[in-house]
PDB file of C-alpha atoms in Angstrom:
ATOM      1  CA  MET A1355       0.000   0.000   0.000  1.00  0.00           C
ATOM      2  CA  ASP A1356       1.553   3.300  -1.151  1.00  0.00           C
ATOM      3  CA  ILE A1357       0.335   5.901   1.360  1.00  0.00           C
ATOM      4  CA  ILE A1358       0.882   9.441   0.056  1.00  0.00           C
ATOM      5  CA  MET A1359      -1.018  11.350   2.752  1.00  0.00           C
ATOM      6  CA  GLU A1360      -2.070  10.599   6.291  1.00  0.00           C
ATOM      7  CA  CYS A1361      -4.008  12.241   9.131  1.00  0.00           C
ATOM      8  CA  LYS A1362      -2.868  11.224  12.589  1.00  0.00           C
ATOM      9  CA  ASN A1363      -5.195  12.033  15.489  1.00  0.00           C
ATOM     10  CA  VAL A1364      -6.280  15.283  13.819  1.00  0.00           C
ATOM     11  CA  THR A1365      -8.593  17.634  15.715  1.00  0.00           C
ATOM     12  CA  TYR A1366      -9.112  21.234  14.604  1.00  0.00           C
ATOM     13  CA  SER A1367     -11.072  24.124  16.144  1.00  0.00           C
ATOM     14  CA  TYR A1368     -11.661  27.502  14.484  1.00  0.00           C
ATOM     15  CA  PRO A1369     -10.909  30.600  16.570  1.00  0.00           C
ATOM     16  CA  LEU A1370     -13.579  31.569  19.130  1.00  0.00           C
ATOM     17  CA  THR A1371     -15.482  28.297  18.789  1.00  0.00           C
ATOM     18  CA  SER A1372     -16.475  26.034  21.650  1.00  0.00           C
ATOM     19  CA  LYS A1373     -16.198  22.697  19.836  1.00  0.00           C
ATOM     20  CA  PRO A1374     -13.899  21.232  17.197  1.00  0.00           C
ATOM     21  CA  SER A1375     -15.007  21.271  13.545  1.00  0.00           C
ATOM     22  CA  VAL A1376     -13.193  17.980  12.947  1.00  0.00           C
ATOM     23  CA  GLN A1377     -12.017  15.621  15.645  1.00  0.00           C
ATOM     24  CA  ASP A1378     -10.058  12.434  16.172  1.00  0.00           C
ATOM     25  CA  LEU A1379      -9.419  11.880  12.478  1.00  0.00           C
ATOM     26  CA  ASN A1380      -7.135   9.035  11.459  1.00  0.00           C
ATOM     27  CA  LEU A1381      -7.119   8.657   7.693  1.00  0.00           C
ATOM     28  CA  LYS A1382      -4.790   7.229   5.073  1.00  0.00           C
ATOM     29  CA  PHE A1383      -4.850   8.188   1.400  1.00  0.00           C
ATOM     30  CA  GLU A1384      -3.251   5.913  -1.174  1.00  0.00           C
ATOM     31  CA  ARG A1385      -1.398   7.286  -4.170  1.00  0.00           C
ATOM     32  CA  GLY A1386      -3.504   7.338  -7.328  1.00  0.00           C
ATOM     33  CA  LYS A1387      -6.889   6.758  -5.664  1.00  0.00           C
ATOM     34  CA  PHE A1388     -10.012   8.911  -5.907  1.00  0.00           C
ATOM     35  CA  TYR A1389     -11.587   9.701  -2.529  1.00  0.00           C
ATOM     36  CA  SER A1390     -14.875  11.507  -1.988  1.00  0.00           C
ATOM     37  CA  LEU A1391     -15.886  13.259   1.221  1.00  0.00           C
ATOM     38  CA  VAL A1392     -19.629  13.185   1.889  1.00  0.00           C
ATOM     39  CA  GLY A1393     -21.899  14.436   4.636  1.00  0.00           C
ATOM     40  CA  GLU A1394     -24.439  17.083   5.523  1.00  0.00           C
ATOM     41  CA  ASN A1395     -23.598  20.787   5.483  1.00  0.00           C
ATOM     42  CA  GLY A1396     -21.553  21.520   8.587  1.00  0.00           C
ATOM     43  CA  SER A1397     -20.248  17.969   8.876  1.00  0.00           C
ATOM     44  CA  GLY A1398     -16.617  19.084   8.528  1.00  0.00           C
ATOM     45  CA  LYS A1399     -15.865  18.314   4.868  1.00  0.00           C
ATOM     46  CA  THR A1400     -14.545  21.748   3.882  1.00  0.00           C
ATOM     47  CA  THR A1401     -12.664  22.056   7.174  1.00  0.00           C
ATOM     48  CA  LEU A1402     -10.959  18.720   6.557  1.00  0.00           C
ATOM     49  CA  CYS A1403      -9.905  19.960   3.111  1.00  0.00           C
ATOM     50  CA  ALA A1404      -8.458  23.113   4.705  1.00  0.00           C
ATOM     51  CA  VAL A1405      -6.538  21.026   7.238  1.00  0.00           C
ATOM     52  CA  LEU A1406      -5.187  18.699   4.548  1.00  0.00           C
ATOM     53  CA  ARG A1407      -3.989  21.654   2.486  1.00  0.00           C
ATOM     54  CA  GLY A1408      -2.437  23.422   5.491  1.00  0.00           C
ATOM     55  CA  PHE A1409      -4.801  26.411   5.378  1.00  0.00           C
ATOM     56  CA  ALA A1410      -5.975  25.449   8.863  1.00  0.00           C
ATOM     57  CA  PRO A1411      -4.441  26.656  11.071  1.00  0.00           C
ATOM     58  CA  ASP A1412      -1.906  28.637   8.963  1.00  0.00           C
ATOM     59  CA  PHE A1413      -4.497  30.884   7.289  1.00  0.00           C
ATOM     60  CA  TYR A1414      -7.648  30.401   9.360  1.00  0.00           C
ATOM     61  CA  LYS A1415      -5.691  30.289  12.650  1.00  0.00           C
ATOM     62  CA  GLY A1416      -7.426  28.283  15.373  1.00  0.00           C
ATOM     63  CA  GLU A1417      -5.959  25.231  17.090  1.00  0.00           C
ATOM     64  CA  LEU A1418      -4.775  22.030  15.444  1.00  0.00           C
ATOM     65  CA  GLU A1419      -3.950  18.840  17.323  1.00  0.00           C
ATOM     66  CA  GLY A1420      -2.325  15.856  15.652  1.00  0.00           C
ATOM     67  CA  GLU A1421      -0.530  16.078  12.319  1.00  0.00           C
ATOM     68  CA  VAL A1422      -0.933  15.742   8.568  1.00  0.00           C
ATOM     69  CA  LEU A1423       1.830  13.892   6.744  1.00  0.00           C
ATOM     70  CA  VAL A1424       2.638  13.936   3.032  1.00  0.00           C
ATOM     71  CA  GLU A1425       4.985  11.150   1.996  1.00  0.00           C
ATOM     72  CA  GLY A1426       5.872  10.714   5.662  1.00  0.00           C
ATOM     73  CA  LYS A1427       6.765  14.364   6.253  1.00  0.00           C
ATOM     74  CA  ASN A1428       4.710  16.924   8.183  1.00  0.00           C
ATOM     75  CA  ILE A1429       3.134  19.397   5.752  1.00  0.00           C
ATOM     76  CA  ASN A1430       4.605  22.291   7.752  1.00  0.00           C
ATOM     77  CA  GLU A1431       8.066  21.200   6.609  1.00  0.00           C
ATOM     78  CA  TYR A1432       7.270  21.832   2.933  1.00  0.00           C
ATOM     79  CA  GLY A1433       6.852  25.592   3.235  1.00  0.00           C
ATOM     80  CA  SER A1434       6.061  27.317  -0.065  1.00  0.00           C
ATOM     81  CA  ASN A1435       6.790  24.085  -1.947  1.00  0.00           C
ATOM     82  CA  LEU A1436       3.575  22.549  -0.605  1.00  0.00           C
ATOM     83  CA  ALA A1437       1.666  23.970  -3.600  1.00  0.00           C
ATOM     84  CA  GLN A1438       3.694  21.697  -5.861  1.00  0.00           C
ATOM     85  CA  LYS A1439       2.692  18.671  -3.774  1.00  0.00           C
ATOM     86  CA  ILE A1440      -0.955  19.545  -3.077  1.00  0.00           C
ATOM     87  CA  GLY A1441      -3.271  21.447  -5.394  1.00  0.00           C
ATOM     88  CA  PHE A1442      -6.437  23.002  -3.943  1.00  0.00           C
ATOM     89  CA  VAL A1443      -9.499  23.955  -5.995  1.00  0.00           C
ATOM     90  CA  PHE A1444     -12.002  26.155  -4.172  1.00  0.00           C
ATOM     91  CA  GLN A1445     -15.775  25.814  -4.370  1.00  0.00           C
ATOM     92  CA  ASN A1446     -16.130  29.276  -5.868  1.00  0.00           C
ATOM     93  CA  PRO A1447     -13.868  29.794  -8.914  1.00  0.00           C
ATOM     94  CA  PHE A1448     -13.867  33.567  -8.269  1.00  0.00           C
ATOM     95  CA  THR A1449     -11.715  32.757  -5.228  1.00  0.00           C
ATOM     96  CA  GLN A1450      -9.202  30.930  -7.428  1.00  0.00           C
ATOM     97  CA  ILE A1451      -8.747  33.587 -10.106  1.00  0.00           C
ATOM     98  CA  SER A1452      -5.807  35.865  -9.252  1.00  0.00           C
ATOM     99  CA  GLY A1453      -7.269  39.081 -10.669  1.00  0.00           C
ATOM    100  CA  VAL A1454      -3.861  40.248 -11.884  1.00  0.00           C
ATOM    101  CA  LYS A1455      -3.867  38.687 -15.362  1.00  0.00           C
ATOM    102  CA  ASP A1456      -5.771  39.871 -18.429  1.00  0.00           C
ATOM    103  CA  THR A1457      -6.090  36.591 -20.319  1.00  0.00           C
ATOM    104  CA  VAL A1458      -6.902  32.986 -19.514  1.00  0.00           C
ATOM    105  CA  PHE A1459      -3.526  31.866 -20.874  1.00  0.00           C
ATOM    106  CA  GLU A1460      -1.701  34.222 -18.501  1.00  0.00           C
ATOM    107  CA  GLU A1461      -3.936  33.188 -15.606  1.00  0.00           C
ATOM    108  CA  VAL A1462      -3.170  29.487 -16.072  1.00  0.00           C
ATOM    109  CA  ALA A1463       0.550  30.280 -16.346  1.00  0.00           C
ATOM    110  CA  TYR A1464       0.618  32.537 -13.279  1.00  0.00           C
ATOM    111  CA  GLY A1465       1.307  29.896 -10.638  1.00  0.00           C
ATOM    112  CA  VAL A1466       4.062  28.212 -12.643  1.00  0.00           C
ATOM    113  CA  GLU A1467       5.750  31.569 -13.211  1.00  0.00           C
ATOM    114  CA  ASN A1468       5.942  32.063  -9.450  1.00  0.00           C
ATOM    115  CA  PHE A1469       8.025  28.894  -9.143  1.00  0.00           C
ATOM    116  CA  GLY A1470      10.602  30.109 -11.645  1.00  0.00           C
ATOM    117  CA  VAL A1471       9.903  27.478 -14.308  1.00  0.00           C
ATOM    118  CA  PRO A1472      11.676  28.248 -17.629  1.00  0.00           C
ATOM    119  CA  VAL A1473       9.517  30.048 -20.204  1.00  0.00           C
ATOM    120  CA  GLU A1474       9.575  27.199 -22.746  1.00  0.00           C
ATOM    121  CA  GLU A1475       8.411  24.747 -20.080  1.00  0.00           C
ATOM    122  CA  ILE A1476       5.672  27.139 -18.931  1.00  0.00           C
ATOM    123  CA  VAL A1477       4.289  27.470 -22.464  1.00  0.00           C
ATOM    124  CA  ARG A1478       4.344  23.708 -23.012  1.00  0.00           C
ATOM    125  CA  ARG A1479       2.617  22.937 -19.729  1.00  0.00           C
ATOM    126  CA  VAL A1480      -0.039  25.626 -20.161  1.00  0.00           C
ATOM    127  CA  ILE A1481      -0.894  24.483 -23.684  1.00  0.00           C
ATOM    128  CA  ASP A1482      -1.099  20.839 -22.572  1.00  0.00           C
ATOM    129  CA  VAL A1483      -3.351  21.665 -19.613  1.00  0.00           C
ATOM    130  CA  MET A1484      -5.602  23.937 -21.670  1.00  0.00           C
ATOM    131  CA  LYS A1485      -6.098  21.112 -24.163  1.00  0.00           C
ATOM    132  CA  MET A1486      -6.904  18.665 -21.367  1.00  0.00           C
ATOM    133  CA  THR A1487      -9.445  21.009 -19.773  1.00  0.00           C
ATOM    134  CA  ASN A1488     -10.906  22.092 -23.125  1.00  0.00           C
ATOM    135  CA  ILE A1489     -10.269  25.815 -22.662  1.00  0.00           C
ATOM    136  CA  GLU A1490      -7.924  26.457 -25.608  1.00  0.00           C
ATOM    137  CA  TYR A1491     -10.570  28.604 -27.301  1.00  0.00           C
ATOM    138  CA  LEU A1492     -10.658  30.834 -24.224  1.00  0.00           C
ATOM    139  CA  ALA A1493      -6.909  31.596 -24.253  1.00  0.00           C
ATOM    140  CA  GLU A1494      -7.267  35.322 -25.074  1.00  0.00           C
ATOM    141  CA  LYS A1495     -10.437  35.912 -23.028  1.00  0.00           C
ATOM    142  CA  ASN A1496     -10.483  37.866 -19.768  1.00  0.00           C
ATOM    143  CA  PRO A1497     -10.961  35.360 -16.893  1.00  0.00           C
ATOM    144  CA  PHE A1498     -13.754  37.462 -15.389  1.00  0.00           C
ATOM    145  CA  GLU A1499     -15.774  37.468 -18.619  1.00  0.00           C
ATOM    146  CA  LEU A1500     -16.345  33.700 -18.551  1.00  0.00           C
ATOM    147  CA  SER A1501     -19.355  31.614 -17.592  1.00  0.00           C
ATOM    148  CA  GLY A1502     -19.327  29.724 -14.293  1.00  0.00           C
ATOM    149  CA  GLY A1503     -18.456  26.441 -15.991  1.00  0.00           C
ATOM    150  CA  GLN A1504     -15.666  28.005 -18.030  1.00  0.00           C
ATOM    151  CA  MET A1505     -14.250  29.752 -14.982  1.00  0.00           C
ATOM    152  CA  GLN A1506     -14.282  26.508 -12.996  1.00  0.00           C
ATOM    153  CA  ARG A1507     -12.283  24.777 -15.735  1.00  0.00           C
ATOM    154  CA  VAL A1508      -9.785  27.654 -15.740  1.00  0.00           C
ATOM    155  CA  ALA A1509      -9.493  27.322 -11.956  1.00  0.00           C
ATOM    156  CA  LEU A1510      -8.819  23.598 -12.338  1.00  0.00           C
ATOM    157  CA  ALA A1511      -6.277  24.220 -15.101  1.00  0.00           C
ATOM    158  CA  SER A1512      -4.419  26.793 -12.973  1.00  0.00           C
ATOM    159  CA  VAL A1513      -3.912  24.121 -10.305  1.00  0.00           C
ATOM    160  CA  ILE A1514      -3.287  21.134 -12.573  1.00  0.00           C
ATOM    161  CA  VAL A1515      -0.534  23.023 -14.437  1.00  0.00           C
ATOM    162  CA  LEU A1516       1.535  22.956 -11.235  1.00  0.00           C
ATOM    163  CA  GLU A1517       1.557  19.139 -11.569  1.00  0.00           C
ATOM    164  CA  PRO A1518       0.799  18.381  -7.893  1.00  0.00           C
ATOM    165  CA  ASP A1519       0.650  14.766  -6.731  1.00  0.00           C
ATOM    166  CA  ILE A1520      -2.530  15.413  -4.731  1.00  0.00           C
ATOM    167  CA  LEU A1521      -5.623  17.350  -5.817  1.00  0.00           C
ATOM    168  CA  ILE A1522      -8.084  18.537  -3.156  1.00  0.00           C
ATOM    169  CA  ILE A1523     -11.284  19.808  -4.760  1.00  0.00           C
ATOM    170  CA  ASP A1524     -14.100  21.402  -2.759  1.00  0.00           C
ATOM    171  CA  GLU A1525     -17.556  21.158  -4.391  1.00  0.00           C
ATOM    172  CA  PRO A1526     -16.456  22.207  -7.883  1.00  0.00           C
ATOM    173  CA  THR A1527     -19.872  21.631  -9.468  1.00  0.00           C
ATOM    174  CA  SER A1528     -22.135  23.336  -6.902  1.00  0.00           C
ATOM    175  CA  GLN A1529     -22.862  26.251  -9.254  1.00  0.00           C
ATOM    176  CA  LEU A1530     -22.776  24.350 -12.552  1.00  0.00           C
ATOM    177  CA  ASP A1531     -25.427  22.914 -14.849  1.00  0.00           C
ATOM    178  CA  PRO A1532     -25.352  19.190 -15.788  1.00  0.00           C
ATOM    179  CA  GLU A1533     -23.148  19.803 -18.836  1.00  0.00           C
ATOM    180  CA  GLY A1534     -20.644  21.840 -16.824  1.00  0.00           C
ATOM    181  CA  THR A1535     -20.710  19.240 -14.057  1.00  0.00           C
ATOM    182  CA  GLU A1536     -19.941  16.413 -16.472  1.00  0.00           C
ATOM    183  CA  SER A1537     -17.033  18.341 -18.007  1.00  0.00           C
ATOM    184  CA  VAL A1538     -15.472  18.893 -14.575  1.00  0.00           C
ATOM    185  CA  PHE A1539     -15.781  15.205 -13.685  1.00  0.00           C
ATOM    186  CA  GLU A1540     -14.175  14.256 -16.997  1.00  0.00           C
ATOM    187  CA  ILE A1541     -11.185  16.435 -16.093  1.00  0.00           C
ATOM    188  CA  ILE A1542     -10.976  14.809 -12.666  1.00  0.00           C
ATOM    189  CA  LYS A1543     -11.137  11.383 -14.332  1.00  0.00           C
ATOM    190  CA  LYS A1544      -8.183  12.324 -16.546  1.00  0.00           C
ATOM    191  CA  MET A1545      -6.181  13.337 -13.480  1.00  0.00           C
ATOM    192  CA  LYS A1546      -6.927   9.992 -11.855  1.00  0.00           C
ATOM    193  CA  GLU A1547      -5.684   8.259 -15.018  1.00  0.00           C
ATOM    194  CA  LYS A1548      -2.436  10.180 -14.521  1.00  0.00           C
ATOM    195  CA  LYS A1549      -2.158   8.495 -11.087  1.00  0.00           C
ATOM    196  CA  LYS A1550      -2.919  11.664  -9.157  1.00  0.00           C
ATOM    197  CA  THR A1551      -4.545  11.298  -5.742  1.00  0.00           C
ATOM    198  CA  ILE A1552      -7.952  13.006  -5.757  1.00  0.00           C
ATOM    199  CA  ILE A1553      -9.825  14.163  -2.626  1.00  0.00           C
ATOM    200  CA  LEU A1554     -13.196  15.568  -3.614  1.00  0.00           C
ATOM    201  CA  VAL A1555     -16.060  17.164  -1.694  1.00  0.00           C
ATOM    202  CA  GLU A1556     -19.262  16.708  -3.700  1.00  0.00           C
ATOM    203  CA  HIS A1557     -22.986  16.391  -3.032  1.00  0.00           C
ATOM    204  CA  LYS A1558     -23.905  14.754  -6.347  1.00  0.00           C
ATOM    205  CA  ILE A1559     -23.866  11.233  -4.993  1.00  0.00           C
ATOM    206  CA  ASP A1560     -24.588   9.429  -8.271  1.00  0.00           C
ATOM    207  CA  LEU A1561     -21.455  10.940  -9.816  1.00  0.00           C
ATOM    208  CA  ILE A1562     -19.457   9.981  -6.734  1.00  0.00           C
ATOM    209  CA  ALA A1563     -20.699   6.405  -7.157  1.00  0.00           C
ATOM    210  CA  GLU A1564     -19.627   6.495 -10.795  1.00  0.00           C
ATOM    211  CA  TYR A1565     -16.135   7.938 -10.420  1.00  0.00           C
ATOM    212  CA  ALA A1566     -14.779   7.546  -6.869  1.00  0.00           C
ATOM    213  CA  ASP A1567     -12.796   4.596  -5.490  1.00  0.00           C
ATOM    214  CA  GLU A1568     -13.409   5.233  -1.802  1.00  0.00           C
ATOM    215  CA  VAL A1569     -15.871   7.289   0.231  1.00  0.00           C
ATOM    216  CA  ILE A1570     -15.327   8.985   3.591  1.00  0.00           C
ATOM    217  CA  ALA A1571     -18.571   9.947   5.357  1.00  0.00           C
ATOM    218  CA  LEU A1572     -18.466  12.661   8.005  1.00  0.00           C
ATOM    219  CA  LYS A1573     -20.944  13.752  10.657  1.00  0.00           C
ATOM    220  CA  ASP A1574     -20.338  16.394  13.312  1.00  0.00           C
ATOM    221  CA  GLY A1575     -16.663  16.443  12.407  1.00  0.00           C
ATOM    222  CA  LYS A1576     -16.147  12.702  12.867  1.00  0.00           C
ATOM    223  CA  VAL A1577     -15.712   9.863  10.377  1.00  0.00           C
ATOM    224  CA  ILE A1578     -18.734   7.559  10.538  1.00  0.00           C
ATOM    225  CA  ALA A1579     -17.890   5.425   7.486  1.00  0.00           C
ATOM    226  CA  ASN A1580     -14.767   4.977   5.415  1.00  0.00           C
ATOM    227  CA  GLY A1581     -13.886   2.516   2.685  1.00  0.00           C
ATOM    228  CA  ASP A1582     -14.677   1.108  -0.736  1.00  0.00           C
ATOM    229  CA  LYS A1583     -17.513   3.020  -2.393  1.00  0.00           C
ATOM    230  CA  ASN A1584     -19.492  -0.153  -3.092  1.00  0.00           C
ATOM    231  CA  ARG A1585     -19.629  -0.928   0.615  1.00  0.00           C
ATOM    232  CA  VAL A1586     -20.132   2.583   2.005  1.00  0.00           C
ATOM    233  CA  LEU A1587     -22.742   3.711  -0.532  1.00  0.00           C
ATOM    234  CA  ALA A1588     -24.764   0.525  -0.015  1.00  0.00           C
ATOM    235  CA  ASP A1589     -24.991   1.025   3.750  1.00  0.00           C
ATOM    236  CA  MET A1590     -28.627   1.989   4.349  1.00  0.00           C
ATOM    237  CA  SER A1591     -27.930   2.951   7.960  1.00  0.00           C
ATOM    238  CA  LEU A1592     -26.142   6.062   6.659  1.00  0.00           C
ATOM    239  CA  LEU A1593     -29.462   7.511   5.510  1.00  0.00           C
ATOM    240  CA  GLU A1594     -30.349   7.983   9.184  1.00  0.00           C
ATOM    241  CA  GLU A1595     -27.124   9.974   9.591  1.00  0.00           C
ATOM    242  CA  GLY A1596     -28.068  12.401   6.818  1.00  0.00           C
ATOM    243  CA  ILE A1597     -25.769  10.820   4.223  1.00  0.00           C
ATOM    244  CA  ALA A1598     -27.251  10.726   0.713  1.00  0.00           C
ATOM    245  CA  LEU A1599     -27.060   7.382  -1.085  1.00  0.00           C
ATOM    246  CA  PRO A1600     -27.482   6.585  -4.803  1.00  0.00           C
ATOM    247  CA  GLN A1601     -31.075   6.057  -5.911  1.00  0.00           C
ATOM    248  CA  VAL A1602     -30.162   2.683  -7.403  1.00  0.00           C
ATOM    249  CA  ALA A1603     -28.819   1.537  -4.011  1.00  0.00           C
ATOM    250  CA  ILE A1604     -32.108   2.467  -2.354  1.00  0.00           C
ATOM    251  CA  LEU A1605     -33.983   0.694  -5.162  1.00  0.00           C
ATOM    252  CA  GLY A1606     -31.841  -2.410  -4.682  1.00  0.00           C
ATOM    253  CA  GLN A1607     -32.579  -2.458  -0.965  1.00  0.00           C
ATOM    254  CA  LYS A1608     -36.326  -2.172  -1.597  1.00  0.00           C
ATOM    255  CA  LEU A1609     -36.224  -4.973  -4.158  1.00  0.00           C
ATOM    256  CA  GLN A1610     -34.472  -7.196  -1.638  1.00  0.00           C
ATOM    257  CA  GLU A1611     -37.128  -6.373   0.939  1.00  0.00           C
ATOM    258  CA  LYS A1612     -39.724  -7.461  -1.640  1.00  0.00           C
ATOM    259  CA  GLY A1613     -37.986 -10.827  -1.983  1.00  0.00           C
ATOM    260  CA  LEU A1614     -35.710 -10.379  -4.985  1.00  0.00           C
ATOM    261  CA  LYS A1615     -32.369 -11.947  -4.091  1.00  0.00           C
ATOM    262  CA  LEU A1616     -29.607  -9.630  -5.308  1.00  0.00           C
ATOM    263  CA  SER A1617     -25.969 -10.670  -5.187  1.00  0.00           C
ATOM    264  CA  GLU A1618     -25.109  -7.148  -3.974  1.00  0.00           C
ATOM    265  CA  ILE A1619     -26.666  -3.725  -3.530  1.00  0.00           C
ATOM    266  CA  PRO A1620     -25.775  -1.752  -6.674  1.00  0.00           C
ATOM    267  CA  VAL A1621     -24.459   1.808  -6.427  1.00  0.00           C
ATOM    268  CA  THR A1622     -24.287   2.702 -10.150  1.00  0.00           C
ATOM    269  CA  GLU A1623     -26.821   2.335 -12.952  1.00  0.00           C
ATOM    270  CA  LYS A1624     -24.571  -0.151 -14.749  1.00  0.00           C
ATOM    271  CA  GLN A1625     -24.302  -2.320 -11.642  1.00  0.00           C
ATOM    272  CA  ALA A1626     -28.060  -2.100 -11.122  1.00  0.00           C
ATOM    273  CA  VAL A1627     -28.818  -3.380 -14.621  1.00  0.00           C
ATOM    274  CA  GLU A1628     -26.400  -6.293 -14.221  1.00  0.00           C
ATOM    275  CA  VAL A1629     -27.406  -7.279 -10.668  1.00  0.00           C
ATOM    276  CA  ILE A1630     -31.169  -6.969 -11.152  1.00  0.00           C
ATOM    277  CA  SER A1631     -31.121  -8.739 -14.535  1.00  0.00           C
ATOM    278  CA  LYS A1632     -29.146 -11.612 -13.042  1.00  0.00           C
ATOM    279  CA  ALA A1633     -31.531 -11.904 -10.074  1.00  0.00           C
ATOM    280  CA  LEU A1634     -34.580 -11.931 -12.334  1.00  0.00           C
ATOM    281  CA  LYS A1635     -33.113 -14.677 -14.546  1.00  0.00           C
ATOM    282  CA  GLU A1636     -32.271 -16.804 -11.518  1.00  0.00           C
ATOM    283  CA  ARG A1637     -35.817 -16.449 -10.264  1.00  0.00           C
ATOM    284  CA  GLU A1638     -37.377 -17.695 -13.530  1.00  0.00           C
TER     285      GLU A1638
END
């Protein structure tokens, strides 16, 4: 097991709060896997992302107990180089855009420039990333004249171009239509194919079931379920904890209650077709 990131006994409290926002977290993230954080609003998902990226307590202040390790080293030891190890994509793309560049091309290149990468390498990387995120046609546009979906892809590109090993992405599709949502997930899929470690906060549970490898469910700042998506997203007890589950998983459970013997509770439409068809044939 190749562990790239780890939380050890992590508890974090924002300033002037009476209770921790996340507490007693012990998590391991394997290189190249796609993890999704799920839970109700206020469950600690965004706070966990901030802790993993080092924003809490460095930026938000507050008190942190325990430690976050990247490749066995405390994230505090990386200093400014942490951005080359961990990329962070905010929920609101307006937060990501620097505001100091006039074109999308310059915006995507901005972060790489700050690390002193040679010009030829910057141009190559920016062009490659713009192709991957399908924003080539926006190269000369002003970043603030884009649609929400376009701006979110620019925000992703500006992080991906740094070539971090880990991508932490906080609800990137919350303001997007279905087409924009699908385009963002396709980009994330491409990053997974490049063996990047993905940690995603997302409420669209059917897309999580489709793309993620593992799911971490949070409630009141604590982990209440953690593991393979097929196991976690088929756990009906999580509904009582406010965790959304795929509609096909709920359907599968109801069919079992009606007497149809399924080999497993499906969590994707493809699984549902296969499992239910097999059960129906066996019953004939």
